[in-house]
CSV table of N, CA and C in Angstrom, one decimal:
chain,number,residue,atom,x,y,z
M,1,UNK,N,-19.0,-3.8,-7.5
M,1,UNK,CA,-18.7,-2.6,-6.7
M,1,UNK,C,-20.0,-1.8,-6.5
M,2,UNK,N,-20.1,-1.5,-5.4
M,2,UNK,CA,-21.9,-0.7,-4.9
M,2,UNK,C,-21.5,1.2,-5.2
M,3,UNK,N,-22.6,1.6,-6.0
M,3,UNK,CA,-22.8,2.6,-6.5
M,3,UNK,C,-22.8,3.6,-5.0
M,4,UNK,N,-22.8,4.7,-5.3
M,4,UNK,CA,-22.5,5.8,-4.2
M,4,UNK,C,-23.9,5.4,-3.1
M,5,UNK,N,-25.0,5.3,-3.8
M,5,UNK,CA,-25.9,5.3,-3.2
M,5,UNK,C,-26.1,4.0,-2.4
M,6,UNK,N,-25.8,2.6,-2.9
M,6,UNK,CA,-25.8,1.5,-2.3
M,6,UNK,C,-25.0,2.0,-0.8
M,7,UNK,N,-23.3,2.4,-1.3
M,7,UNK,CA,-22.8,2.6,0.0
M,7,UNK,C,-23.0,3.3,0.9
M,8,UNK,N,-23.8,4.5,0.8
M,8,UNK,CA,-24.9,4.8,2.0
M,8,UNK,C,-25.9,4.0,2.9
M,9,UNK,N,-26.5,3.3,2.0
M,9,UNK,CA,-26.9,2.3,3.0
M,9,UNK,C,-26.7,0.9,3.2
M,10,UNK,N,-25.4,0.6,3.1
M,10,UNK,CA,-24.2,-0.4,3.6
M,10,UNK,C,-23.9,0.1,4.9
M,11,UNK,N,-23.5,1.4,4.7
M,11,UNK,CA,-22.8,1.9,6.0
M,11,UNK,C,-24.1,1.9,7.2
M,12,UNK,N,-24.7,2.8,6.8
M,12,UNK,CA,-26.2,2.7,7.3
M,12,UNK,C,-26.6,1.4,8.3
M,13,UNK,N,-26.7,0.6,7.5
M,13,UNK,CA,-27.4,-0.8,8.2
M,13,UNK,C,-25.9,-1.1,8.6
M,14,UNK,N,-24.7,-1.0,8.4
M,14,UNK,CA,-23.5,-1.6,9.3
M,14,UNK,C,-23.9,-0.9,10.4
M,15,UNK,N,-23.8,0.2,10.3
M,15,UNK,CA,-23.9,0.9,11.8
M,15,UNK,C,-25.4,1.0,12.6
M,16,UNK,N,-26.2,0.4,12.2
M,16,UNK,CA,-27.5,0.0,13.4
M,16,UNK,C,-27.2,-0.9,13.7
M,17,UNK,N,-27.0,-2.2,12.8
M,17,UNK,CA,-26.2,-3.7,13.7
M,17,UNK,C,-25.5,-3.4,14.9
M,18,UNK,N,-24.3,-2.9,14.5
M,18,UNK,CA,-23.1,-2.4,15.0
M,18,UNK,C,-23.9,-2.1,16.5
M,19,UNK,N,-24.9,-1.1,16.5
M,19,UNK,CA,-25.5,0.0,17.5
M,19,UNK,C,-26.5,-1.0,18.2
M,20,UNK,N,-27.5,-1.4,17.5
M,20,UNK,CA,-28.6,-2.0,18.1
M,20,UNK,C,-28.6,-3.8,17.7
M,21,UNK,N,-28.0,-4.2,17.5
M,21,UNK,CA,-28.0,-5.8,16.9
M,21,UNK,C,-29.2,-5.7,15.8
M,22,UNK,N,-29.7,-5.1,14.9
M,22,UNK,CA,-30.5,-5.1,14.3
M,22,UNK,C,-30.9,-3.8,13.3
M,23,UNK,N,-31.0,-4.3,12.1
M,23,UNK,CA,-31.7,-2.8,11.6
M,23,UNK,C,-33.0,-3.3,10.6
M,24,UNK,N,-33.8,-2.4,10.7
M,24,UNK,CA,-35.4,-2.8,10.2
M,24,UNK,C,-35.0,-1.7,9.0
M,25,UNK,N,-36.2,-1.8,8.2
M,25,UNK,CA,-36.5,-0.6,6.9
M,25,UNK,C,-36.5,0.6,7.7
M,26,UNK,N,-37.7,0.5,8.7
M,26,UNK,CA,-38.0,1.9,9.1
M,26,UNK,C,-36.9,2.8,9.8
M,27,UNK,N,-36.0,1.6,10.3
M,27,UNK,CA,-34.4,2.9,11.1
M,27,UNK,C,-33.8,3.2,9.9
M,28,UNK,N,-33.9,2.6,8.7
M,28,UNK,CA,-33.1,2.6,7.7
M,28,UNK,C,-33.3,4.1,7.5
M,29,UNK,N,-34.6,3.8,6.9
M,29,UNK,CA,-35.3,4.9,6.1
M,29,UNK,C,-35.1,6.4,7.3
M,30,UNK,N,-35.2,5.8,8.2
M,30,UNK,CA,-35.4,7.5,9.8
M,30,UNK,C,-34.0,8.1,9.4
M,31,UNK,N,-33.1,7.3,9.2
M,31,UNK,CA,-31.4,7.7,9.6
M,31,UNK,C,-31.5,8.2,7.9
M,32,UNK,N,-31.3,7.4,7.0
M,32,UNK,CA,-31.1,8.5,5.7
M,32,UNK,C,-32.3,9.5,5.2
M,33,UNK,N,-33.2,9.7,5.9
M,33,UNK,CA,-34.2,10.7,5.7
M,33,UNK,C,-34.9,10.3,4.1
M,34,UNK,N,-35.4,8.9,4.3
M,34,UNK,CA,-36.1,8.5,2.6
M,34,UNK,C,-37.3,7.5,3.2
M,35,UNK,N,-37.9,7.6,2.2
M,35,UNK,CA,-39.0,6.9,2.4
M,35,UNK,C,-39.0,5.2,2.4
M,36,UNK,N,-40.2,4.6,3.5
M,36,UNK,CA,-39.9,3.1,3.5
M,36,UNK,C,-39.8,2.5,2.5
M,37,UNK,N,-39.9,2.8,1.5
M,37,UNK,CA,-40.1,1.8,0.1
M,37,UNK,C,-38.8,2.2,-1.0
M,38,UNK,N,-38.5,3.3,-0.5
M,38,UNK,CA,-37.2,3.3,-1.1
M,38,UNK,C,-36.1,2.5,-0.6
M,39,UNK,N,-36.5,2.3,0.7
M,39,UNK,CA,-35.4,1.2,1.5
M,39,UNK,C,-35.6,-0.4,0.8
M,40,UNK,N,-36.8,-0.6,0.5
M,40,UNK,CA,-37.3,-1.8,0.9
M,40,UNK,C,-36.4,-2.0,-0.8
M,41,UNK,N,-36.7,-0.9,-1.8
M,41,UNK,CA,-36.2,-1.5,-2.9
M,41,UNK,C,-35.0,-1.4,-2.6
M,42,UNK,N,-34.3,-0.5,-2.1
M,42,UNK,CA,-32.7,-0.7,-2.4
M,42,UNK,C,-31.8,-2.1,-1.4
M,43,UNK,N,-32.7,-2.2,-0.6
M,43,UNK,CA,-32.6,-3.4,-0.1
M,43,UNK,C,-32.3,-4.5,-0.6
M,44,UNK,N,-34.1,-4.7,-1.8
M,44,UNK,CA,-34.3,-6.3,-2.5
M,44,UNK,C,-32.6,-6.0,-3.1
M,45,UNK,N,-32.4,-5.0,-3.9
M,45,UNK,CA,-31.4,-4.9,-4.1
M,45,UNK,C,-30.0,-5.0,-4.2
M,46,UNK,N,-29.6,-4.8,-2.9
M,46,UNK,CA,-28.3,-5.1,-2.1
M,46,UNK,C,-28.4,-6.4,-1.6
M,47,UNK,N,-29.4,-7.1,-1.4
M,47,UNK,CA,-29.9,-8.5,-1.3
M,47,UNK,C,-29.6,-9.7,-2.6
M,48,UNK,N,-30.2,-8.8,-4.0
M,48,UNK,CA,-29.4,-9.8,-5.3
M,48,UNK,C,-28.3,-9.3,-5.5
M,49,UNK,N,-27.6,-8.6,-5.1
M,49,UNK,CA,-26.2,-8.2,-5.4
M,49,UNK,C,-25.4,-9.4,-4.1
M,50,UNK,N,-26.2,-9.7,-3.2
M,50,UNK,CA,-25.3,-10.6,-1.9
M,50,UNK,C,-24.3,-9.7,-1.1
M,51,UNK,N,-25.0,-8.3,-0.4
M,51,UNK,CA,-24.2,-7.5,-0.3
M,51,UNK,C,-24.6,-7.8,1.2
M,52,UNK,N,-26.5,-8.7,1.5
M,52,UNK,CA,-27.2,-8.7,2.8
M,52,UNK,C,-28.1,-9.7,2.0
M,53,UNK,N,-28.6,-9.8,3.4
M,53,UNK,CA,-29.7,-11.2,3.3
M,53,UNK,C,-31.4,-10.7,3.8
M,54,UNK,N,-31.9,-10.8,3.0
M,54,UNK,CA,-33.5,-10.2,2.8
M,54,UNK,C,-34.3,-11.1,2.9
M,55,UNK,N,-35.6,-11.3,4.1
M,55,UNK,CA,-36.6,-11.7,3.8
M,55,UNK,C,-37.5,-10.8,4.4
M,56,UNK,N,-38.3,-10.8,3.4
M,56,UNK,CA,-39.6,-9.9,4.2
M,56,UNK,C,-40.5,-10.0,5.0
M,57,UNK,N,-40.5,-9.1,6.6
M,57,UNK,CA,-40.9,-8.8,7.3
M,57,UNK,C,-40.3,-9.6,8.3
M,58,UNK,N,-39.1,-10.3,7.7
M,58,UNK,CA,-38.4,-10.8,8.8
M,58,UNK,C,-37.0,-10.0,9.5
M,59,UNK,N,-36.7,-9.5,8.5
M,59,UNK,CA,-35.6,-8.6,9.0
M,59,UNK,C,-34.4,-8.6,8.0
M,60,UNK,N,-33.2,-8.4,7.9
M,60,UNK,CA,-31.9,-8.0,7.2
M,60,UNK,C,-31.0,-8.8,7.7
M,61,UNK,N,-30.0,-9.1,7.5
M,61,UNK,CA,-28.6,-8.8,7.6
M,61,UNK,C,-27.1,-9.2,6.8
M,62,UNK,N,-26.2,-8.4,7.2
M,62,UNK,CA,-25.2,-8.2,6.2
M,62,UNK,C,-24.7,-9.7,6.0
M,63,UNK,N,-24.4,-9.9,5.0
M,63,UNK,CA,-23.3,-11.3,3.8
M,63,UNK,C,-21.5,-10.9,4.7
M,64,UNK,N,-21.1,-11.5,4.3
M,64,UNK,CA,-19.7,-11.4,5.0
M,64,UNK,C,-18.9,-10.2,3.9
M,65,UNK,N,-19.3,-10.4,3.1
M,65,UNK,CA,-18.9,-9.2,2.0
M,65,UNK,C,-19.5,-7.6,2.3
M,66,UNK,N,-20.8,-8.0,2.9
M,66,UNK,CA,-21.6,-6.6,3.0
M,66,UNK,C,-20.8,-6.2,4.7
M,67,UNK,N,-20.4,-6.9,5.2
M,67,UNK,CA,-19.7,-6.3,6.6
M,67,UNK,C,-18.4,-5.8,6.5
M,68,UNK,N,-18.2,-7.0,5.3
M,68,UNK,CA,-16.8,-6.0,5.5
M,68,UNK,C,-16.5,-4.6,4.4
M,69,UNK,N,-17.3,-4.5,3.6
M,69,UNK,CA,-18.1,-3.0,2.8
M,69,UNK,C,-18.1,-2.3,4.1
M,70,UNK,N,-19.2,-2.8,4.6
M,70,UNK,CA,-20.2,-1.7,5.7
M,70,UNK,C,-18.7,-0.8,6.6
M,71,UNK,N,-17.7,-1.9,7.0
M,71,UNK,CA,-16.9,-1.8,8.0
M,71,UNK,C,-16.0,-0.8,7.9
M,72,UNK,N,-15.7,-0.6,6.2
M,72,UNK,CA,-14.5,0.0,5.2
M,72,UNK,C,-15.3,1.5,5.0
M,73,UNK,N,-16.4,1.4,5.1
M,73,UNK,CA,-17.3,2.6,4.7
M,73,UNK,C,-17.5,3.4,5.7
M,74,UNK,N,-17.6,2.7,7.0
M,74,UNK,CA,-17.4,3.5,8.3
M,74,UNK,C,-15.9,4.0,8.9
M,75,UNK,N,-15.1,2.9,8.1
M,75,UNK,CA,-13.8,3.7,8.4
M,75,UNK,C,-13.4,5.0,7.6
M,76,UNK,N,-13.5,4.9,6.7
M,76,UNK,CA,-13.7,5.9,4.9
M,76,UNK,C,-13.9,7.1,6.2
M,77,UNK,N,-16.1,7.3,6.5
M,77,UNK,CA,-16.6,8.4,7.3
M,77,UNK,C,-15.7,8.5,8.3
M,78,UNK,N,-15.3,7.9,9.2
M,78,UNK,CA,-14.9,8.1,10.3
M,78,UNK,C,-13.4,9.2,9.7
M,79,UNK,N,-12.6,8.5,9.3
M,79,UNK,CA,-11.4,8.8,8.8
M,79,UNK,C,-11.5,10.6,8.4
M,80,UNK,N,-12.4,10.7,7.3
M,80,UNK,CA,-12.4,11.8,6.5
M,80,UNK,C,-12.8,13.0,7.6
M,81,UNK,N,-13.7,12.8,8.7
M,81,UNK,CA,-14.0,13.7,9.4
M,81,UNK,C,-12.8,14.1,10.9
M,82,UNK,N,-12.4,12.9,10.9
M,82,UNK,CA,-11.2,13.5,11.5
M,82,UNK,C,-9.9,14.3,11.0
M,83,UNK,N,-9.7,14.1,9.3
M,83,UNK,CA,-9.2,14.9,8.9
M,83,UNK,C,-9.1,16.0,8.8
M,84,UNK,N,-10.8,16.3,8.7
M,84,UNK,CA,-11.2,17.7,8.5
M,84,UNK,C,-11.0,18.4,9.8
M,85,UNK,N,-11.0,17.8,10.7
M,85,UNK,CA,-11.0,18.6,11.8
M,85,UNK,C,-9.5,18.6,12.5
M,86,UNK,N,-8.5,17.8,11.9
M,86,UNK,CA,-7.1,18.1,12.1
M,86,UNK,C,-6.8,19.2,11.1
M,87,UNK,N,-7.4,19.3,10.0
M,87,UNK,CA,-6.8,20.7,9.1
M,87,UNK,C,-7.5,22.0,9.6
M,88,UNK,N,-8.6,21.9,11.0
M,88,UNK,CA,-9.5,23.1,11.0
M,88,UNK,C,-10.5,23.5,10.5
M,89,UNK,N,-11.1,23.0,9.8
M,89,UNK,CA,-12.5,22.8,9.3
M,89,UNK,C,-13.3,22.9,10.5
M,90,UNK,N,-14.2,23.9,10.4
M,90,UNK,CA,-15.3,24.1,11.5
M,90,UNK,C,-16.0,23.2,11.2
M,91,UNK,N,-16.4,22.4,12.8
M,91,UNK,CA,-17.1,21.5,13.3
M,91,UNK,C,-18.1,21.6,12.2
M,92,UNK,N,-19.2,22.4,12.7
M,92,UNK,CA,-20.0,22.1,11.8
M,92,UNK,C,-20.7,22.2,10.6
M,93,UNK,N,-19.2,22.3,9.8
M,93,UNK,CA,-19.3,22.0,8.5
M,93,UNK,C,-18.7,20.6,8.1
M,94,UNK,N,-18.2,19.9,8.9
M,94,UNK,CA,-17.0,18.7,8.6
M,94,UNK,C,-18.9,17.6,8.1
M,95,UNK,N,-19.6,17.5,9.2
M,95,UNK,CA,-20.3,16.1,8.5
M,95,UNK,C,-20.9,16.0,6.8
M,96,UNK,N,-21.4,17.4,6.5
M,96,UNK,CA,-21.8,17.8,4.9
M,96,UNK,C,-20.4,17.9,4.0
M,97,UNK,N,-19.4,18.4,4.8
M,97,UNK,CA,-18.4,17.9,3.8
M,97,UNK,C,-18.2,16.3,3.8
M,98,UNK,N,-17.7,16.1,4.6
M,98,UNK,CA,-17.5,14.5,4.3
M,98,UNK,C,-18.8,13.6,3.6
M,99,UNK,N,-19.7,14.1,3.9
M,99,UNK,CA,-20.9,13.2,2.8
M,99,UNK,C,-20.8,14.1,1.1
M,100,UNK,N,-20.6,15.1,1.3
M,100,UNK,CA,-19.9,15.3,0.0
M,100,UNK,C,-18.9,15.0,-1.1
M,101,UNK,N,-17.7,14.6,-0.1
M,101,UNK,CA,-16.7,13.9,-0.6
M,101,UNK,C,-16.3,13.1,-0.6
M,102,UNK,N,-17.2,12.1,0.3
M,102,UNK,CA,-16.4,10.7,0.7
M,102,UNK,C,-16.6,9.3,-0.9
M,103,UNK,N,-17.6,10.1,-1.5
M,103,UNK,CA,-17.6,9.0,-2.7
M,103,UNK,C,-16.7,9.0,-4.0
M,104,UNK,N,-16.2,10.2,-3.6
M,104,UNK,CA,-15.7,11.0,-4.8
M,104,UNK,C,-14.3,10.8,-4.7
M,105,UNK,N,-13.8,10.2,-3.8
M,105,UNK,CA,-12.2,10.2,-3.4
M,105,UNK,C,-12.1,8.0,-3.8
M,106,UNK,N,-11.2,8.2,-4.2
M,106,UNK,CA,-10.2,6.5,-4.6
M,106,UNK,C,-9.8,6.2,-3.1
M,107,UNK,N,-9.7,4.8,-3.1
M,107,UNK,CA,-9.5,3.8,-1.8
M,107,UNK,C,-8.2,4.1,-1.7
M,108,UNK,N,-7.2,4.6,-2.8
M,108,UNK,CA,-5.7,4.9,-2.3
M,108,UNK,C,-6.0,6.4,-1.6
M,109,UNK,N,-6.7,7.2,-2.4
M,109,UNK,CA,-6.5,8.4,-1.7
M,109,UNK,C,-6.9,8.7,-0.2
M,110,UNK,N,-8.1,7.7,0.3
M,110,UNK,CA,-8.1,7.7,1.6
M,110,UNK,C,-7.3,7.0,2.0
M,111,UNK,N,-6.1,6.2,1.8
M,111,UNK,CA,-5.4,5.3,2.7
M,111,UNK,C,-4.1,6.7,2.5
M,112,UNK,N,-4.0,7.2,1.8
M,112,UNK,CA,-3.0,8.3,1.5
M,112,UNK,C,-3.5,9.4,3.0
M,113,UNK,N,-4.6,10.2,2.9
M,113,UNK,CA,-5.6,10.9,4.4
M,113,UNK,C,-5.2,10.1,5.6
M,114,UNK,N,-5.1,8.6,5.4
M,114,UNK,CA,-5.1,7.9,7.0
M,114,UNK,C,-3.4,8.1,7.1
M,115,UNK,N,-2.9,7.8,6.1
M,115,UNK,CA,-1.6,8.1,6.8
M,115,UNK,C,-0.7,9.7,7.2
M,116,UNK,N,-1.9,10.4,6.2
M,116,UNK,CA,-1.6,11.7,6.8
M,116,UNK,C,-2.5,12.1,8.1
M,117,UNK,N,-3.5,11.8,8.4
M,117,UNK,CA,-3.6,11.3,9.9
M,117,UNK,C,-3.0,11.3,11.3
M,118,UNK,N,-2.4,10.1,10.6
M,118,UNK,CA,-1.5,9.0,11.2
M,118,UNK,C,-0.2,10.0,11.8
M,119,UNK,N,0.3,10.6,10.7
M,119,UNK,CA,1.8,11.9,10.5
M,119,UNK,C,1.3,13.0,11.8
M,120,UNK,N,-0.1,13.0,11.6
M,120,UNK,CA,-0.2,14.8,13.0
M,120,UNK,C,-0.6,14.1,14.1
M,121,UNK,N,-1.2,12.6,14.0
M,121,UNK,CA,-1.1,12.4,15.8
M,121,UNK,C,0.0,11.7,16.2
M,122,UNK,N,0.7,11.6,15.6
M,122,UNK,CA,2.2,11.2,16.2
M,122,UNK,C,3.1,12.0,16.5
M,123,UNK,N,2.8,13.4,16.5
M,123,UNK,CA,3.3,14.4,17.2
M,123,UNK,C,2.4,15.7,17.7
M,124,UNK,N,1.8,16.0,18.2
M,124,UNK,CA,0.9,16.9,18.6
M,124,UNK,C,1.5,18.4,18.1
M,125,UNK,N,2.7,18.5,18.0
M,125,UNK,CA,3.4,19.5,17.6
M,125,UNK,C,2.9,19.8,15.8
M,126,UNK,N,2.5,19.0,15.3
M,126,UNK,CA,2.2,19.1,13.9
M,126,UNK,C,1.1,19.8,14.1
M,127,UNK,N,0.1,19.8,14.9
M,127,UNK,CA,-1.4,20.0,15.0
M,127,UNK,C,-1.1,21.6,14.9
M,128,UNK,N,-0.2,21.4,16.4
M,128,UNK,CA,-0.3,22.9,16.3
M,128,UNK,C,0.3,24.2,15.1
M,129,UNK,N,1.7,23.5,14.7
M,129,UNK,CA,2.0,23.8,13.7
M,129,UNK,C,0.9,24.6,12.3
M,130,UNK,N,0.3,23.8,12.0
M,130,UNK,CA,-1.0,23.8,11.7
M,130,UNK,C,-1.8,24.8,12.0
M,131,UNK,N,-2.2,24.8,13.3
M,131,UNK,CA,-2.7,26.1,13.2
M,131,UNK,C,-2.1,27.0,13.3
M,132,UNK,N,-0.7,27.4,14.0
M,132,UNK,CA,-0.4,28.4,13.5
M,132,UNK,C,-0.5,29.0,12.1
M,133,UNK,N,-0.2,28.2,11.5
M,133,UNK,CA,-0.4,28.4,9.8
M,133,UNK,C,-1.7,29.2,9.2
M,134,UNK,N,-2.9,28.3,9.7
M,134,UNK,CA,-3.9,28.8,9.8
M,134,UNK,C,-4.2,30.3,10.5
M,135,UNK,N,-3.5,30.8,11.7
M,135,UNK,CA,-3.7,32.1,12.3
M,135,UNK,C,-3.1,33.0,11.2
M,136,UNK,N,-1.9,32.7,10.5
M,136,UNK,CA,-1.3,33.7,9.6
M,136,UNK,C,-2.0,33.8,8.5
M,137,UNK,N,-2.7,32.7,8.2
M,137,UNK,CA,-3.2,33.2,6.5
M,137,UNK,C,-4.6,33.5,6.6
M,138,UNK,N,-5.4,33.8,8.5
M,138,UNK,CA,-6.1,34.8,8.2
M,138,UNK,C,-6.3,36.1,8.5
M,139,UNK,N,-4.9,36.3,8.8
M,139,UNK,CA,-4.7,37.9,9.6
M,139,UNK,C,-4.4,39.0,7.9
């Protein structure tokens, strides 16, 4: 199982593939704000774990295990930020929350969020519901 930090940059390099067919150290390192050698180790890394495939100065790419991590991990982000912003959570607090909490929550409890999700967009009436709620508990 990849440590909080691994799955930052699982998700990471899923989502440059994903974006550009490709991810090098240095987009690595631009997008999480660390330095190239921190990549390069957490890399060799996630390379003996078989999470991605490493050769040096050739390039990366994810193992069938590391995509489908990468895949689960973008769904996780994706998921949690749309939550937040069905309960009302100002926009721009939702991305630092969800990198705050997204490691910290169990794979049931996000499948628990997607189906609560799931519950307010199947009626738009819930949404609003909702905020009304929200207008009374701050008057």
């Amino acid at each position: 199982m990849p440590t909080p930090s691994m799955e930052d940059y699982i998700e990471q390099i899923y989502m440059l593939i994903e974006a550009k067919g490709y991810a090098r150290v240095s987009d690595i390192a631009e997008a999480l704000q660390v330095h190239p050698s921190s990549v390069t180790k957490m890399v060799q890394k996630l390379d003996k774990d078989e999470y991605l495939n490493y050769e040096k100065y050739r390039g990366l790419i994810l193992t069938s295990q590391g995509k489908k991590i990468g895949k689960r991990l973008v769904y996780r982000h994706e998921l949690l930020e749309q939550f937040l912003e069905i309960i009302g959570v100002n926009k721009e607090n939702i991305y630092d929350d969800v990198e705050g909490i997204e490691h910290h929550l169990s794979w049931n409890s996000i499948d628990r969020i997607g189906d609560l999700v799931q519950y307010f967009e199947e009626d738009p009436k819930r949404v609003e519901d909702l905020e009304l709620i929200h207008k009374k508990s701050e008057q």
